[in-house]
Short mmCIF file of C-alpha atoms in Angstrom, two decimals:
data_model
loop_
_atom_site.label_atom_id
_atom_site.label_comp_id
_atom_site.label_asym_id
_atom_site.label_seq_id
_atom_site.Cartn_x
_atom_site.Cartn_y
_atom_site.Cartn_z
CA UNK A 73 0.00 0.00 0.00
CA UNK A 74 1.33 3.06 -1.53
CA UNK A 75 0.71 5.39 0.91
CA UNK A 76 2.32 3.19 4.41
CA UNK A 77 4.86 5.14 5.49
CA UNK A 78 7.70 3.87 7.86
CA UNK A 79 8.60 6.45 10.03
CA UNK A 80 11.29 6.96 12.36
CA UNK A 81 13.20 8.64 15.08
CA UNK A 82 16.22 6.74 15.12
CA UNK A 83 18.22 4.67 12.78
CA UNK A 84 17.12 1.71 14.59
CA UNK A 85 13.50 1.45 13.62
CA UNK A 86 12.71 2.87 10.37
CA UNK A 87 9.63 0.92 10.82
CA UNK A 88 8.02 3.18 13.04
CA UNK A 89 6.20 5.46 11.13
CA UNK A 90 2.94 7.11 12.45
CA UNK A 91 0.49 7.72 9.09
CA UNK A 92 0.10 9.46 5.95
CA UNK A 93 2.86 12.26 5.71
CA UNK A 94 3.31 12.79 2.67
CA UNK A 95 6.34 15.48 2.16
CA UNK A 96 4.32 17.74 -0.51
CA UNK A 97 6.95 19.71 -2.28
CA UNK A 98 7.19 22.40 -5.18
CA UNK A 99 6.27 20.27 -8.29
CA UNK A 100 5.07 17.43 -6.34
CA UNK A 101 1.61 16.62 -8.31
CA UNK A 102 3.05 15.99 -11.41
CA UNK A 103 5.52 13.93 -13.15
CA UNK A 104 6.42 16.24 -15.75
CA UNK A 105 6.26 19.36 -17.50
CA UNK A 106 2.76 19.78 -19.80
CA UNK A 107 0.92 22.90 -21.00
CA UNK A 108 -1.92 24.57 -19.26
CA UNK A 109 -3.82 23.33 -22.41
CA UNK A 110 -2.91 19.74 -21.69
CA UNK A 111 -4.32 20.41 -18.05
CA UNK A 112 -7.36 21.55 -19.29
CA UNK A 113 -8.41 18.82 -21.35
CA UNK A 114 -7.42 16.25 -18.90
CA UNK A 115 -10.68 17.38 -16.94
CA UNK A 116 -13.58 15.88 -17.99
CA UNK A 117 -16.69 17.93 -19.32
CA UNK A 118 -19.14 19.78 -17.07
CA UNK A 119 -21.59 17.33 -16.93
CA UNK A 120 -19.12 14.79 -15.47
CA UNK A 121 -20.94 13.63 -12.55
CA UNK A 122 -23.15 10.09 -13.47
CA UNK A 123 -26.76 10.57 -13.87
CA UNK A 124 -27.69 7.33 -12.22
CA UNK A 125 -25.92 8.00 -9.02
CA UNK A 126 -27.39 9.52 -6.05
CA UNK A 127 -25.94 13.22 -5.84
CA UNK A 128 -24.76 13.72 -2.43
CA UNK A 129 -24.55 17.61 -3.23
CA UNK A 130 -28.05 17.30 -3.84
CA UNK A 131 -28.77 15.03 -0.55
CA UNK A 132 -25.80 16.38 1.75
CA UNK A 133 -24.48 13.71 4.58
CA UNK A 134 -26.33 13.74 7.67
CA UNK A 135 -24.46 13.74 10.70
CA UNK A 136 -25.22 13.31 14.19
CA UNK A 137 -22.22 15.87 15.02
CA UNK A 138 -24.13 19.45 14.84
CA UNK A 139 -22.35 21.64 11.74
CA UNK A 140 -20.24 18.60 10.43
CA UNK A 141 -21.21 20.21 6.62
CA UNK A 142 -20.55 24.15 6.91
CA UNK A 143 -20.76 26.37 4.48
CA UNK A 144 -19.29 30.05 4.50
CA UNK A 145 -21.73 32.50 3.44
CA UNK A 146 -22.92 33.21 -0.05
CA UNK A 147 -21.46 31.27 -2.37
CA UNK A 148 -19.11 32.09 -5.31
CA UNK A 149 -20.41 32.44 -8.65
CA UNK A 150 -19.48 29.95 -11.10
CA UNK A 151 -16.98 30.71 -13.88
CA UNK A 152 -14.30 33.45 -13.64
CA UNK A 153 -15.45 34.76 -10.21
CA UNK A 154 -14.47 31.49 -8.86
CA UNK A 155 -11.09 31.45 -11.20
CA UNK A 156 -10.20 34.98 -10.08
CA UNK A 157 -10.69 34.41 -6.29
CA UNK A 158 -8.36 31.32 -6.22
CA UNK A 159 -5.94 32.36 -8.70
CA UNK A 160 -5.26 35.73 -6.20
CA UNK A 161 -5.12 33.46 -3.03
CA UNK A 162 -2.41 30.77 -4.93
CA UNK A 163 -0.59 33.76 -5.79
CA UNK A 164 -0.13 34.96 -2.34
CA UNK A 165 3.61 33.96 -1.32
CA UNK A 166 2.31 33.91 2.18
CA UNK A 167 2.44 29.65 3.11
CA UNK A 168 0.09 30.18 6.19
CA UNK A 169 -1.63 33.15 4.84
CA UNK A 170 -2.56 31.70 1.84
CA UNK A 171 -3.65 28.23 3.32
CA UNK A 172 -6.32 30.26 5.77
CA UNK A 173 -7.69 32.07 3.01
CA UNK A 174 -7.72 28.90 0.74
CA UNK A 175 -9.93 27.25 3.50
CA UNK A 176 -12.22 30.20 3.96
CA UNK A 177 -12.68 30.55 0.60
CA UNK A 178 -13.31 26.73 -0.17
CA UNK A 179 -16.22 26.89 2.36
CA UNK A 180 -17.73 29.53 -0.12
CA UNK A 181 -17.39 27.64 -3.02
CA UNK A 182 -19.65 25.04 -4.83
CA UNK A 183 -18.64 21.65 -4.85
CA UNK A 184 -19.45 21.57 -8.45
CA UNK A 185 -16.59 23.64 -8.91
CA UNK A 186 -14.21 21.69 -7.25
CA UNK A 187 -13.08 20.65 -10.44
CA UNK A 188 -11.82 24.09 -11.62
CA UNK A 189 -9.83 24.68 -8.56
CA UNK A 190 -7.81 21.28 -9.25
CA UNK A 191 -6.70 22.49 -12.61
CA UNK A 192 -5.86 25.82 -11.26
CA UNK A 193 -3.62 24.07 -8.49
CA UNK A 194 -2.20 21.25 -11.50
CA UNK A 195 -1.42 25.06 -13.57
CA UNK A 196 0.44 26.60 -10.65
CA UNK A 197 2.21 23.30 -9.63
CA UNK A 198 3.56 22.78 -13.34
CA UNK A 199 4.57 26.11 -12.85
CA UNK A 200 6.54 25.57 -10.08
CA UNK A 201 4.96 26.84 -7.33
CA UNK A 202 3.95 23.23 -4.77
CA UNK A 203 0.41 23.60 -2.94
CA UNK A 204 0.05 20.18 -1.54
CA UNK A 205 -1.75 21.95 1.55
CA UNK A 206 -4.16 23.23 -0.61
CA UNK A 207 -4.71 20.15 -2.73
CA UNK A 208 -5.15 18.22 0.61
CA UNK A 209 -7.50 20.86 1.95
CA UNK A 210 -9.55 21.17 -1.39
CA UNK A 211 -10.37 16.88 -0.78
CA UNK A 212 -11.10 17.28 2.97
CA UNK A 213 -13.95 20.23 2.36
CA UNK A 214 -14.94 18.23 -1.00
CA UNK A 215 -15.44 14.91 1.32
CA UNK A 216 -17.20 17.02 4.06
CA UNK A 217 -19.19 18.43 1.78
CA UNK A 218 -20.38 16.27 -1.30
CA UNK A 219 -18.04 13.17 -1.49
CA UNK A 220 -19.97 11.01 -4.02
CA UNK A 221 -19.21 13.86 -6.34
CA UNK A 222 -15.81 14.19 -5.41
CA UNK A 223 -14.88 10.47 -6.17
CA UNK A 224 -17.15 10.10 -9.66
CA UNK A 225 -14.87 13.15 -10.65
CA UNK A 226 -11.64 11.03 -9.53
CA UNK A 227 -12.92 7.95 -11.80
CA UNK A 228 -12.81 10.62 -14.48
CA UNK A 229 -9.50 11.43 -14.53
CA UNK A 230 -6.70 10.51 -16.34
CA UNK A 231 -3.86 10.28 -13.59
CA UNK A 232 -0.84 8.89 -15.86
CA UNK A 233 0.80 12.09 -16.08
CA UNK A 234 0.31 12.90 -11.88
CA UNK A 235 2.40 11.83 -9.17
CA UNK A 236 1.39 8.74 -7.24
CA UNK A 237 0.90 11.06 -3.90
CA UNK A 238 -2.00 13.41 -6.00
CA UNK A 239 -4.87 10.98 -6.25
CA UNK A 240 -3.23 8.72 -3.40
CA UNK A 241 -4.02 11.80 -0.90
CA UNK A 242 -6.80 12.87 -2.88
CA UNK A 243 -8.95 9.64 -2.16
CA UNK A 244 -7.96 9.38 1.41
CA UNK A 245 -8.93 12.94 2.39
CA UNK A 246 -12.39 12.12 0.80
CA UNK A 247 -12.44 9.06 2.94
CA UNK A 248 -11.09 10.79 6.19
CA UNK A 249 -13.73 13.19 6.07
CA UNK A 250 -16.83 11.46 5.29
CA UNK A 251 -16.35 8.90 7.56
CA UNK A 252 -16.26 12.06 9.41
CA UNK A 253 -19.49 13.29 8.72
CA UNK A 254 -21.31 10.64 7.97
CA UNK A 255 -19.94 7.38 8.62
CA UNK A 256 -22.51 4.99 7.93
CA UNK A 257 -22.40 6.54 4.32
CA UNK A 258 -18.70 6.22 4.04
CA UNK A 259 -18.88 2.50 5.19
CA UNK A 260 -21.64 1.24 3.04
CA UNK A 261 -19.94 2.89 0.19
CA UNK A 262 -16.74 1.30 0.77
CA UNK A 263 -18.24 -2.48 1.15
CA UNK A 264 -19.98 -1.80 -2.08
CA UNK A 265 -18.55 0.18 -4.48
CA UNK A 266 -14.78 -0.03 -5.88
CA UNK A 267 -12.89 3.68 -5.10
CA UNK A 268 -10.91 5.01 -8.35
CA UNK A 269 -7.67 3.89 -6.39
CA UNK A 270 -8.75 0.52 -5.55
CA UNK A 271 -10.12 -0.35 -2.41
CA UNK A 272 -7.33 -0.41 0.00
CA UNK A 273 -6.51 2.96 -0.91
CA UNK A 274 -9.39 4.39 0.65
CA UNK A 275 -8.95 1.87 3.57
CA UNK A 276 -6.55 4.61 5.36
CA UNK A 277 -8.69 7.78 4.90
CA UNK A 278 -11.93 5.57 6.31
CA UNK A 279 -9.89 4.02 9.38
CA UNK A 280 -8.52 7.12 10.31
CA UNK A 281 -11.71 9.28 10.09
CA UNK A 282 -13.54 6.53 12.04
CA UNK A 283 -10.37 6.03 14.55
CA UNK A 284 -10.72 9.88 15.31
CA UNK A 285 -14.22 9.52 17.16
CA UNK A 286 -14.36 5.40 18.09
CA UNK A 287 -11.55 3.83 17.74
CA UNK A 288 -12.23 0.17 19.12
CA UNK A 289 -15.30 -0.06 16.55
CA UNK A 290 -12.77 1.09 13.48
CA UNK A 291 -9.95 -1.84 14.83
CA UNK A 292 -13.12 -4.12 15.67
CA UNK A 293 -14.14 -3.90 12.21
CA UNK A 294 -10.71 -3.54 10.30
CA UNK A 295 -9.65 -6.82 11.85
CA UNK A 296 -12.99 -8.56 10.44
CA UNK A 297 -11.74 -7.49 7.52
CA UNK A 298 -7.92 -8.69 7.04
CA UNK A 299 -7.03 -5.71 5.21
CA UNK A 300 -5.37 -3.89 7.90
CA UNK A 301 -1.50 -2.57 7.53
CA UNK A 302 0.91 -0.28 8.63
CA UNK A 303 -1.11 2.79 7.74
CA UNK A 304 -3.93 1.69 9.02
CA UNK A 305 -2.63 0.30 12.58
CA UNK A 306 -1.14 4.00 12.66
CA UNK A 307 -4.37 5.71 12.78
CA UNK A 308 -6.01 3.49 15.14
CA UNK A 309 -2.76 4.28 17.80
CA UNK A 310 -2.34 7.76 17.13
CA UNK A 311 -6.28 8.36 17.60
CA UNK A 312 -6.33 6.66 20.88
CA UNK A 313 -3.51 8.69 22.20
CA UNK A 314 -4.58 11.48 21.08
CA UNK A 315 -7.77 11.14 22.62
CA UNK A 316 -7.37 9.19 25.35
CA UNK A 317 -3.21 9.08 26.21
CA UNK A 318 -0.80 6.74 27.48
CA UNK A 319 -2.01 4.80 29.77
CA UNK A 320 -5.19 4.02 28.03
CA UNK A 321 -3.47 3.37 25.10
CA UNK A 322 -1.01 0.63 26.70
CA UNK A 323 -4.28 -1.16 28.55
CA UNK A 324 -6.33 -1.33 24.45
CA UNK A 325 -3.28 -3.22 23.24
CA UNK A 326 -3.49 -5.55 25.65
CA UNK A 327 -6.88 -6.17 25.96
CA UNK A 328 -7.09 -6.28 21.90
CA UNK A 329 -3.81 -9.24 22.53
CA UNK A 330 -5.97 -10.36 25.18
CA UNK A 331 -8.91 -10.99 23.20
CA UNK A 332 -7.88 -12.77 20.70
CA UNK A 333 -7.55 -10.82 17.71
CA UNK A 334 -5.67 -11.69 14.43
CA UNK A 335 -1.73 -12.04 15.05
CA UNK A 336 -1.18 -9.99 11.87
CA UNK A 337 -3.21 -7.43 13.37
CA UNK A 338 -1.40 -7.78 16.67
CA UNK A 339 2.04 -7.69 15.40
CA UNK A 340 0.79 -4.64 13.29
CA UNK A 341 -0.81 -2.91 16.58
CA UNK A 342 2.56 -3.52 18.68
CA UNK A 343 4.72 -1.73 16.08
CA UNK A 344 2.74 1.29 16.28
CA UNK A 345 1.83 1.20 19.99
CA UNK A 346 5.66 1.18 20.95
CA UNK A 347 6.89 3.06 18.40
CA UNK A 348 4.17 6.12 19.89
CA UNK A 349 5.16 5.18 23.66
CA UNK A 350 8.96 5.32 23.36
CA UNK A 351 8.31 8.78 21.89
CA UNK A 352 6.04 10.01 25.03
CA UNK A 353 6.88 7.06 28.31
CA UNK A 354 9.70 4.92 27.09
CA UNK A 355 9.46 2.78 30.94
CA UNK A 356 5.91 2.28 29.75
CA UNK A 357 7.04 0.74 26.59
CA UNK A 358 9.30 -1.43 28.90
CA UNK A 359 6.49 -2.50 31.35
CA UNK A 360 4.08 -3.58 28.14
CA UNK A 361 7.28 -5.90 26.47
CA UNK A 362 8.06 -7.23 30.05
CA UNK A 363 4.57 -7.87 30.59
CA UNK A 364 4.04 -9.93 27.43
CA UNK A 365 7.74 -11.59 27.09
CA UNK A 366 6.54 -14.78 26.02
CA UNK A 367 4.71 -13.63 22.73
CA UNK A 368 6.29 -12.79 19.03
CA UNK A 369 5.64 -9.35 18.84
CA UNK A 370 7.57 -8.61 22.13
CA UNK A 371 10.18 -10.59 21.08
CA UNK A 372 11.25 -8.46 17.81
CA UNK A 373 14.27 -7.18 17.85
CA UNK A 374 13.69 -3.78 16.80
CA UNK A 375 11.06 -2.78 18.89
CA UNK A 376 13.29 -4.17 22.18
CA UNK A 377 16.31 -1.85 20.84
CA UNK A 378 14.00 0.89 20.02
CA UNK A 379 12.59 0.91 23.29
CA UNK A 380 16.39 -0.02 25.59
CA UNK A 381 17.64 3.26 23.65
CA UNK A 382 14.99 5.32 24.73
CA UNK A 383 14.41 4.09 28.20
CA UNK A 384 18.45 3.95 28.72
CA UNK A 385 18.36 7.71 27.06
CA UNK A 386 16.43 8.76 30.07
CA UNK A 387 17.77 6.18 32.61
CA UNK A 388 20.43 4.00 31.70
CA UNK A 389 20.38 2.17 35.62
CA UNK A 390 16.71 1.49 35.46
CA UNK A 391 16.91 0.55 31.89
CA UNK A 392 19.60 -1.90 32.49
CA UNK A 393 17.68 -3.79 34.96
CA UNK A 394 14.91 -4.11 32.77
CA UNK A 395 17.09 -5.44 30.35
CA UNK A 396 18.62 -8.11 32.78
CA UNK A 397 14.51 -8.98 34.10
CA UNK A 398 13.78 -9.77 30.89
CA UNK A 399 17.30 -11.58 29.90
CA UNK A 400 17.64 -10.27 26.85
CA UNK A 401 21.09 -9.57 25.03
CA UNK A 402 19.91 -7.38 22.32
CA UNK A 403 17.89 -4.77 25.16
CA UNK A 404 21.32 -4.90 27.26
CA UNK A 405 23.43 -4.10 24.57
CA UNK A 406 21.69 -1.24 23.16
CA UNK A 407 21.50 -0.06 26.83
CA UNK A 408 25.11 -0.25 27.32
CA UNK A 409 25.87 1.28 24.17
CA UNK A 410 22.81 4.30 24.38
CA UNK A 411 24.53 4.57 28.37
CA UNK A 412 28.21 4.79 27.26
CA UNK A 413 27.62 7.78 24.88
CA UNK A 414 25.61 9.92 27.98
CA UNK A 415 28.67 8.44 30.65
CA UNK A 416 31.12 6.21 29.17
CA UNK A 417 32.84 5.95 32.56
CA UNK A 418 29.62 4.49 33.85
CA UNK A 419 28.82 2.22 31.19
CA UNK A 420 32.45 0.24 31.34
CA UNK A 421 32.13 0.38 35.05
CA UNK A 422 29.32 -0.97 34.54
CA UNK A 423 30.44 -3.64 32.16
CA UNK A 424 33.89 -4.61 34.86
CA UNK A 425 31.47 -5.79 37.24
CA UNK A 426 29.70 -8.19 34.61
CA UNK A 427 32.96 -9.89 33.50
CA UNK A 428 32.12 -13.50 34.19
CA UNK A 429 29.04 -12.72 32.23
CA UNK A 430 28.63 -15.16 29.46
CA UNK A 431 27.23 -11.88 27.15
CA UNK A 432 30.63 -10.23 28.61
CA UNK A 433 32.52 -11.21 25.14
CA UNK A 434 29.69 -9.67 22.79
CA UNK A 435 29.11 -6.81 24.97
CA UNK A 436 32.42 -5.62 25.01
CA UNK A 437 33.26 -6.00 21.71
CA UNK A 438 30.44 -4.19 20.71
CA UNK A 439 30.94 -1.61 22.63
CA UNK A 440 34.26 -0.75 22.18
CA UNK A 441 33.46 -0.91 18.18
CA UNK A 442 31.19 2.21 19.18
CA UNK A 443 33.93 3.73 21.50
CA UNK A 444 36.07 3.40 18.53
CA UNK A 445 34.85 7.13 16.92
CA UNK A 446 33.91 8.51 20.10
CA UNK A 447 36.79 7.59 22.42
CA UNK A 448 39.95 5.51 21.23
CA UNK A 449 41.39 5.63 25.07
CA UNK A 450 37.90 3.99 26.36
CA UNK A 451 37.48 1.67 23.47
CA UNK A 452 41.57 0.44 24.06
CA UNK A 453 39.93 -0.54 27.99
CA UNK A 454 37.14 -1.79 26.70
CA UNK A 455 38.79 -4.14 23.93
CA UNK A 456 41.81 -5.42 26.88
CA UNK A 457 38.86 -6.32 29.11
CA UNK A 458 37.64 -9.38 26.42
CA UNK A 459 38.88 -12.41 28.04
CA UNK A 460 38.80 -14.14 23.88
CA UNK A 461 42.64 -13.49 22.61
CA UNK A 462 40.99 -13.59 19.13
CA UNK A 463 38.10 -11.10 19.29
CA UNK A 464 40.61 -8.99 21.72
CA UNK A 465 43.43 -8.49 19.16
CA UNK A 466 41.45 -7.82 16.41
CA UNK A 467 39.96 -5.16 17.85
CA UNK A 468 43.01 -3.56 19.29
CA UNK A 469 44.52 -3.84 15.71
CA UNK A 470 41.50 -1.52 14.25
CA UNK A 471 41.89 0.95 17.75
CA UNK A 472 45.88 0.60 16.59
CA UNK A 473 45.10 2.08 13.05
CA UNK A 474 42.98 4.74 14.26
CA UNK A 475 45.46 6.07 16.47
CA UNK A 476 48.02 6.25 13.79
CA UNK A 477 45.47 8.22 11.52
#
């Protein structure tokens, strides 16, 4: 799925990514240059909407939030009133300035003449000039608003010539904010009717506009489904810790392990759950692995170094034990190592009273391979403390060379 995103902070776990952020850059939309003309007749005619589907401009969404669908005053007249008003606010070199008057003047605007506004934003992108907030804001008032309209016009287009990210984000930010605003609609659309990007496309933008107001009936319903991936698993996290933090978020997980969900779905879940815990309570990201030790998921190796670094980052004593409670050698040595670049002292002290440790060997080389670029006198101890003649010249051959460069 095009639009799963692996985010990280650290090196370590490039897995962790949190959602759709799509890094929307000048020239982003499309994949080359192509005359306004070109633009123009990419767009289908104004009738393009199909007469035997129910017009949702025509019957808006209901909602049981009060002013889900708003509108902004009197409306723009069609034509080159509307073309005028948006080509001024594009123009405006003012990022945040222009986005806030993009938005206000979207709310005035007829949904019917959406499609105008996303060949003036194609024109100014193949001009050079990058509004992905505005193309992202155009679908979430266009899903808010009339989103049976909005995805008839993307079955209409020709998207060849458009970078992946265009109709990727344009179909989730329908999705997001339908679901919104009316979710039943959203739903029974989805379970019946093929989206223009295929139906796991619009999987994201409906999970995460669900996740935002219940998020155990979105992850209920998503694991029915077995469609669920990173993305996905993302939105469900990030809206319960949003809305309910921490704590509440750590006690879900386990009561969704608990209950007997899909594995797939409960490896998925544990990636995002510590990856977002590390970030905000890494000793709460320790409790949850202790507490589960026996299963897979807290048994990968990236989420145990993930979480040793950040939970040694903040404290490297109480992070060690942890590490020794749950006897893993991949959590102590990314504690050690995380420990010796905050106190190196500390860490080999640390590491002299472990010496008839069977991990001793591998910890120690290890180490002093880090020490190597940070410390040559503290990787030298480090390497004559290995009791292995073997792995102990070696490394005091590479700490040799370094010193003579």
């Amino acid at each position: 799925m095009s639009h799963r995103l692996q985010l990280s902070r650290f090196a370590l776990l490039v897995i962790f990514a949190t959602g759709l952020g799509i890094g929307l850059i000048t020239g982003w939309i499309s994949h080359g240059k192509s005359s306004t003309s070109e633009i123009s007749t990419s767009l289908p005619p104004p009738n393009w909407r199909s007469n035997d589907r129910a017009r949702s401009e025509d019957h808006p969404a209901r909602s049981s939030r009060p002013n889900a669908i708003r509108h902004g005053g009197a409306e723009l007249q069609s034509g080159p009133a509307v073309e005028t008003a948006y080509r001024n606010i594009l123009q405006n070199n003012l990022e945040d300035e222009r986005l806030e008057g993009f938005k206000v003047l979207l709310t005035t605007t007829s949904p019917k003449d959406f499609p105008q506004i996303v060949s003036l934003i194609r024109e100014m992108d193949e001009r050079g000039t990058g509004n992905g907030n505005e193309w992202s804001a155009l679908w979430a008032e266009w899903g808010r608003r009339d989103p049976l309209s909005a995805i008839d016009f993307m079955r209409s287009m020709d998207w060849s010539e458009w970078n992946h990210t265009a109709p990727e984000q344009a179909i989730n930010q329908t999705m997001i904010y339908w679901a919104d605003t009316d979710l039943d609609g959203a739903l029974r659309h989805f379970e019946t009717v093929d989206l223009p990007q295929g139906r796991e496309e619009g999987l994201y933008g409906l999970v995460r506009g669900w996740a935002a107001h219940d998020p155990d009936a979105a992850a209920t319903w998503l694991f029915k489904t077995g469609l669920g991936v990173d993305g996905e698993y993302g939105a469900l996290v990030e809206a319960m810790s949003r809305t309910e933090g921490v704590q509440a978020t750590t006690e879900w997980f386990e009561k969704i392990v608990s209950s007997g969900a899909p594995q797939k779905d409960i490896d998925g879940l544990a990636i995002k759950v510590i990856g977002s815990l590390v970030n905000q309570d890494p000793q709460q990201a320790a409790g949850l692995i202790e507490r589960n030790t026996t299963l897979d998921w807290a048994q990968n190796k990236k989420l145990i170094q993930a979480t040793a670094q950040e939970y040694a980052s903040a404290d490297p004593v109480d992070a060690m034990d942890w590490a020794e409670r749950i006897k893993s050698g991949t959590a102590k040595q990314q504690v050690l190592n995380t420990w010796a670049v905050r106190d190196t002292s500390a860490a080999i002290e640390w590491l002299d009273q472990h010496q008839q440790s069977t991990e001793h060997t591998n910890l120690a080389f290890n180490l002093a391979y880090q020490l190597i670029n940070i410390d040559l006198g503290s990787a030298r101890k480090v390497a004559l403390s290995i009791q292995d003649s073997k792995a102990r010249d070696n490394l005091l051959g590479v700490i040799a060379t370094k010193e003579h460069h």
